Amino acid sequence: MRGEKNTAETVKRRPYGLRAAVIAALCAACIISLFFLIPLIMKKASRIPASAELDNLWKNADYNAVYDLSSRILADNPFQNRALTYRGYAAFFLALSQPEPQEAHIYIDTAVNSLRLALMQATKRTKPQIEYMLGKTYFQKNLLSAYHYYADSAVRYLTEALASGYTAKDIYEYLGLCYADLNMTEESIAAFTEALAFSDSDTLLLAIARQYCKNGQTEAAKPYLYRIKNTGTDEILVLTCARLLGDIYFSEGNIEAAQAEYEAVLKKNPNDADSYYGLGLIYEKEGDMIRARAAWRKALKAQVNHAGALNKMDAKK
């Protein structure tokens, strides 16, 4: 009987031991799961305030802080779209503030790489703005490049932004400058003309006039030059317009008017090499080579590498 009792007790204990083993296994599994899940939960939780902080830093225009924080986020998650976008934007503005071209290059390249990655996974809502910023970034990269190979990329992304419905006050002005750099004069004039709807600054008016001159449409250029010359407040722009009018008058054979414009420029700026060069052309046309060469020497004194004056002096030796 005692043996039977021991056997019964053993039978009763087995289920309890099995339950304990199962519970222990479950506890171990929970501990192991928590070991892996806690870092993921903490990482996910840390992203929420980081995103909010990025928003606040951006609103305060703290581009250095935006750049640093977005870079730290991307160190953990290289394809986090929000961080890529913010880093691209911040890098663009930081590039504009750099006094040294080398530093500006680094930021611009970072902006290009970040925005291109952000564009790959952009939503329909954010895509147009990223295209716009990428176009402006390529424009700056083109300015920094010695060979200006990036104007076409700037045009591509700016026109894609427009096609996506994005509008900005400066988008047509950027397009006009890019087309001008690509020697696409008619497209440049069209873009600059569209830009007039948002701004009629003297800088923009001068850009339009220059493109008309480049395209041989000097009559179309004159009204813009007259307006700046008569109402402009920036003396440099006013003198530039006067000199361009001198060039136009000379090309039209209006020698007296051309000379008056060049001399008016030199009265305000005695070191204007282009005006001395223009006067030299006038004297040459009148057959007075002594005065012509004297004017070209003054042009070279003001600007030692003035191409026109150098060619004239070499040709007349």
XYZ file of C-alpha atoms in Angstrom:
317
model
C 0.000 0.000 0.000
C 2.842 2.356 0.845
C 4.385 1.635 -2.544
C 1.100 2.425 -4.221
C 0.887 5.691 -2.247
C 4.383 6.733 -3.319
C 3.545 5.975 -6.911
C 0.417 8.113 -6.696
C 2.321 10.996 -5.172
C 4.862 10.767 -7.966
C 2.097 10.834 -10.534
C 0.561 13.899 -8.879
C 3.891 15.735 -8.741
C 4.686 15.312 -12.433
C 2.040 17.763 -13.734
C 3.222 20.348 -11.215
C 6.823 19.912 -12.330
C 5.802 20.168 -15.983
C 3.874 23.374 -15.311
C 6.869 24.827 -13.513
C 9.107 23.974 -16.435
C 6.696 25.550 -18.903
C 6.385 28.689 -16.775
C 10.161 28.900 -16.462
C 10.524 28.518 -20.226
C 7.940 31.251 -20.831
C 9.696 33.556 -18.396
C 12.994 32.927 -20.123
C 11.407 33.628 -23.487
C 9.943 36.883 -22.158
C 13.312 37.936 -20.798
C 15.003 37.146 -24.104
C 12.281 38.988 -26.035
C 12.586 42.015 -23.801
C 16.340 41.937 -24.258
C 15.831 42.455 -28.002
C 12.654 44.532 -27.910
C 13.669 47.146 -25.340
C 16.373 48.676 -27.558
C 13.917 48.753 -30.480
C 11.214 50.353 -28.342
C 13.650 52.872 -26.958
C 14.957 53.602 -30.441
C 11.438 54.113 -31.782
C 10.516 56.278 -28.847
C 13.607 58.405 -29.307
C 12.609 59.184 -32.877
C 9.414 60.952 -31.909
C 10.995 63.743 -29.884
C 13.860 63.921 -32.380
C 11.399 64.659 -35.185
C 9.651 67.259 -33.087
C 12.994 68.793 -32.197
C 13.947 68.932 -35.873
C 10.740 70.832 -36.591
C 11.449 73.340 -33.826
C 15.057 73.838 -34.839
C 14.013 74.394 -38.441
C 11.369 76.943 -37.444
C 14.085 78.828 -35.551
C 16.389 78.690 -38.601
C 19.091 76.973 -36.529
C 20.619 75.246 -39.538
C 23.732 74.023 -37.729
C 21.617 72.258 -35.108
C 19.277 70.840 -37.768
C 22.264 69.521 -39.690
C 23.831 67.912 -36.605
C 20.627 66.307 -35.313
C 19.545 64.974 -38.700
C 23.035 63.544 -39.207
C 22.813 61.711 -35.868
C 19.428 60.266 -36.807
C 20.797 59.119 -40.160
C 23.739 57.421 -38.459
C 21.200 54.948 -36.999
C 18.819 54.932 -39.945
C 20.509 56.077 -43.192
C 17.231 56.228 -45.146
C 15.010 58.082 -42.678
C 13.247 60.370 -45.137
C 12.458 63.213 -42.758
C 16.055 63.424 -41.572
C 17.384 63.233 -45.144
C 15.142 66.112 -46.188
C 16.064 68.276 -43.216
C 19.778 67.596 -43.621
C 19.569 68.476 -47.324
C 17.790 71.747 -46.633
C 20.117 72.685 -43.773
C 23.228 71.847 -45.807
C 22.002 74.099 -48.623
C 21.631 77.120 -46.346
C 24.905 76.392 -44.555
C 26.675 76.328 -47.926
C 25.391 79.821 -48.677
C 26.928 81.131 -45.455
C 30.419 79.695 -45.938
C 33.186 82.230 -46.629
C 35.447 79.582 -48.178
C 34.471 77.783 -51.417
C 35.915 74.477 -50.167
C 33.559 74.402 -47.190
C 30.641 75.467 -49.367
C 31.429 72.576 -51.745
C 31.231 70.051 -48.899
C 27.835 71.282 -47.745
C 26.457 71.513 -51.291
C 27.532 67.939 -52.073
C 25.892 66.774 -48.846
C 22.725 68.635 -49.794
C 22.646 67.054 -53.259
C 23.169 63.521 -51.920
C 20.635 63.923 -49.104
C 17.915 65.433 -51.286
C 18.358 62.884 -54.057
C 17.882 60.075 -51.509
C 14.915 61.887 -49.956
C 13.332 62.315 -53.391
C 13.449 58.565 -54.025
C 10.958 57.912 -51.214
C 9.166 61.255 -51.109
C 5.402 61.422 -50.802
C 3.237 63.161 -53.374
C 2.922 66.104 -50.978
C 6.651 66.578 -50.287
C 8.029 65.660 -53.717
C 7.546 69.083 -55.435
C 9.299 71.019 -52.677
C 12.238 68.608 -52.618
C 12.544 68.944 -56.415
C 12.553 72.732 -56.043
C 15.258 72.674 -53.359
C 17.317 70.173 -55.344
C 17.141 72.475 -58.369
C 18.373 75.422 -56.287
C 21.116 73.237 -54.827
C 22.357 72.269 -58.287
C 22.285 75.957 -59.226
C 24.656 76.718 -56.330
C 26.807 73.724 -57.248
C 27.018 75.133 -60.760
C 28.180 78.493 -59.393
C 30.876 76.804 -57.323
C 32.071 74.611 -60.178
C 34.908 75.812 -62.365
C 33.353 74.179 -65.438
C 29.649 74.895 -64.790
C 28.391 71.405 -65.581
C 25.331 71.470 -63.349
C 23.012 74.096 -64.855
C 21.172 71.393 -66.807
C 20.499 69.434 -63.597
C 19.188 72.609 -61.965
C 16.834 73.157 -64.907
C 15.661 69.553 -64.739
C 14.587 69.636 -61.107
C 13.175 73.171 -61.208
C 10.995 72.327 -64.212
C 9.914 69.075 -62.529
C 8.886 71.099 -59.480
C 6.821 73.383 -61.704
C 5.251 70.377 -63.437
C 4.352 69.003 -60.005
C 2.495 72.225 -59.238
C 5.073 73.881 -57.012
C 5.272 77.673 -57.147
C 7.861 79.929 -55.571
C 8.688 83.581 -56.143
C 12.250 82.871 -57.233
C 11.806 79.709 -59.283
C 11.577 81.454 -62.666
C 14.501 83.724 -61.855
C 16.642 80.668 -61.075
C 15.488 79.071 -64.316
C 16.370 82.212 -66.272
C 19.877 82.268 -64.835
C 20.382 78.565 -65.578
C 19.146 78.906 -69.152
C 21.473 81.888 -69.593
C 24.410 79.785 -68.415
C 23.416 77.102 -70.924
C 23.271 79.735 -73.710
C 19.561 79.041 -74.130
C 18.787 82.725 -74.623
C 15.141 82.537 -75.676
C 14.288 80.185 -72.815
C 16.153 82.498 -70.435
C 14.174 85.532 -71.608
C 10.894 83.619 -71.251
C 11.759 82.518 -67.717
C 12.875 85.997 -66.662
C 9.674 87.456 -68.099
C 7.640 85.019 -65.989
C 9.708 86.098 -62.983
C 8.513 89.679 -63.448
C 5.119 88.586 -62.123
C 6.751 88.018 -58.726
C 9.461 90.696 -58.716
C 10.595 93.625 -60.848
C 13.903 94.249 -59.114
C 16.631 96.109 -60.985
C 18.785 92.971 -60.889
C 16.093 91.017 -62.706
C 15.485 93.811 -65.221
C 19.206 93.955 -65.993
C 19.317 90.171 -66.459
C 16.484 90.402 -68.990
C 18.187 93.281 -70.833
C 21.443 91.341 -71.059
C 19.701 88.331 -72.539
C 17.972 90.495 -75.140
C 21.347 92.010 -76.042
C 22.860 88.557 -76.293
C 20.042 87.541 -78.614
C 20.586 90.610 -80.816
C 17.313 92.202 -79.669
C 18.771 95.514 -78.554
C 15.538 97.456 -79.053
C 13.813 95.109 -76.610
C 16.663 95.613 -74.128
C 16.551 99.404 -74.128
C 13.363 99.954 -72.052
C 14.747 97.845 -69.208
C 18.081 99.702 -69.288
C 16.366 103.106 -69.400
C 14.241 102.240 -66.404
C 17.200 101.177 -64.250
C 19.328 104.124 -65.385
C 16.593 106.656 -64.596
C 15.085 105.212 -61.395
C 17.650 102.770 -60.009
C 19.171 103.315 -56.582
C 22.085 100.894 -56.905
C 24.906 102.914 -58.509
C 26.721 99.823 -59.757
C 23.637 98.648 -61.643
C 22.983 102.151 -62.969
C 26.532 102.441 -64.320
C 26.323 98.938 -65.814
C 23.172 99.962 -67.677
C 24.808 103.138 -68.953
C 27.765 101.132 -70.268
C 25.452 98.624 -71.981
C 23.562 101.498 -73.586
C 26.906 102.799 -74.826
C 27.602 99.414 -76.422
C 24.162 99.392 -78.049
C 24.535 102.926 -79.415
C 27.981 102.094 -80.798
C 26.615 98.974 -82.552
C 23.868 101.142 -84.063
C 26.379 103.724 -85.306
C 25.223 106.400 -82.858
C 28.771 107.388 -81.929
C 27.924 110.599 -80.110
C 25.412 108.910 -77.796
C 27.800 106.012 -77.144
C 30.626 108.361 -76.200
C 28.342 110.288 -73.845
C 27.410 107.084 -72.025
C 31.018 105.873 -71.652
C 32.194 109.258 -70.403
C 29.305 109.453 -67.911
C 30.363 106.072 -66.498
C 34.014 107.110 -66.212
C 33.034 110.313 -64.443
C 31.520 108.189 -61.665
C 34.029 105.321 -61.902
C 37.440 106.275 -63.354
C 38.526 102.615 -63.270
C 35.852 101.170 -65.556
C 37.905 99.164 -68.063
C 34.971 98.410 -70.375
C 34.179 102.096 -70.852
C 37.804 102.885 -71.714
C 37.692 100.024 -74.191
C 34.492 101.419 -75.709
C 36.031 104.881 -76.074
C 39.020 103.269 -77.786
C 36.679 101.678 -80.328
C 35.093 105.069 -80.983
C 38.483 106.744 -81.529
C 39.530 103.864 -83.772
C 36.396 104.286 -85.858
C 37.170 107.999 -86.171
C 40.717 107.175 -87.317
C 42.428 108.584 -84.218
C 44.701 105.661 -83.289
C 46.783 107.659 -80.826
C 43.746 108.341 -78.648
C 42.462 104.808 -79.261
C 45.659 103.184 -77.991
C 45.752 105.585 -75.026
C 42.208 104.523 -74.098
C 43.070 100.829 -74.372
C 46.166 101.329 -72.205
C 43.905 102.866 -69.552
C 41.605 99.856 -69.869
C 44.549 97.521 -69.222
C 45.705 99.635 -66.309
C 42.257 99.260 -64.762
C 42.035 95.554 -65.685
C 45.285 93.907 -66.711
C 43.601 90.940 -68.393
C 40.900 92.828 -70.333
C 40.562 90.583 -73.393
C 39.351 93.238 -75.823
C 42.055 95.755 -74.962
C 44.771 93.066 -75.047
C 43.676 91.963 -78.522
C 43.601 95.527 -79.794
C 47.042 96.380 -78.436
C 48.547 93.179 -79.834
C 46.932 93.770 -83.224
C 48.218 97.324 -83.426
C 51.865 96.530 -82.646
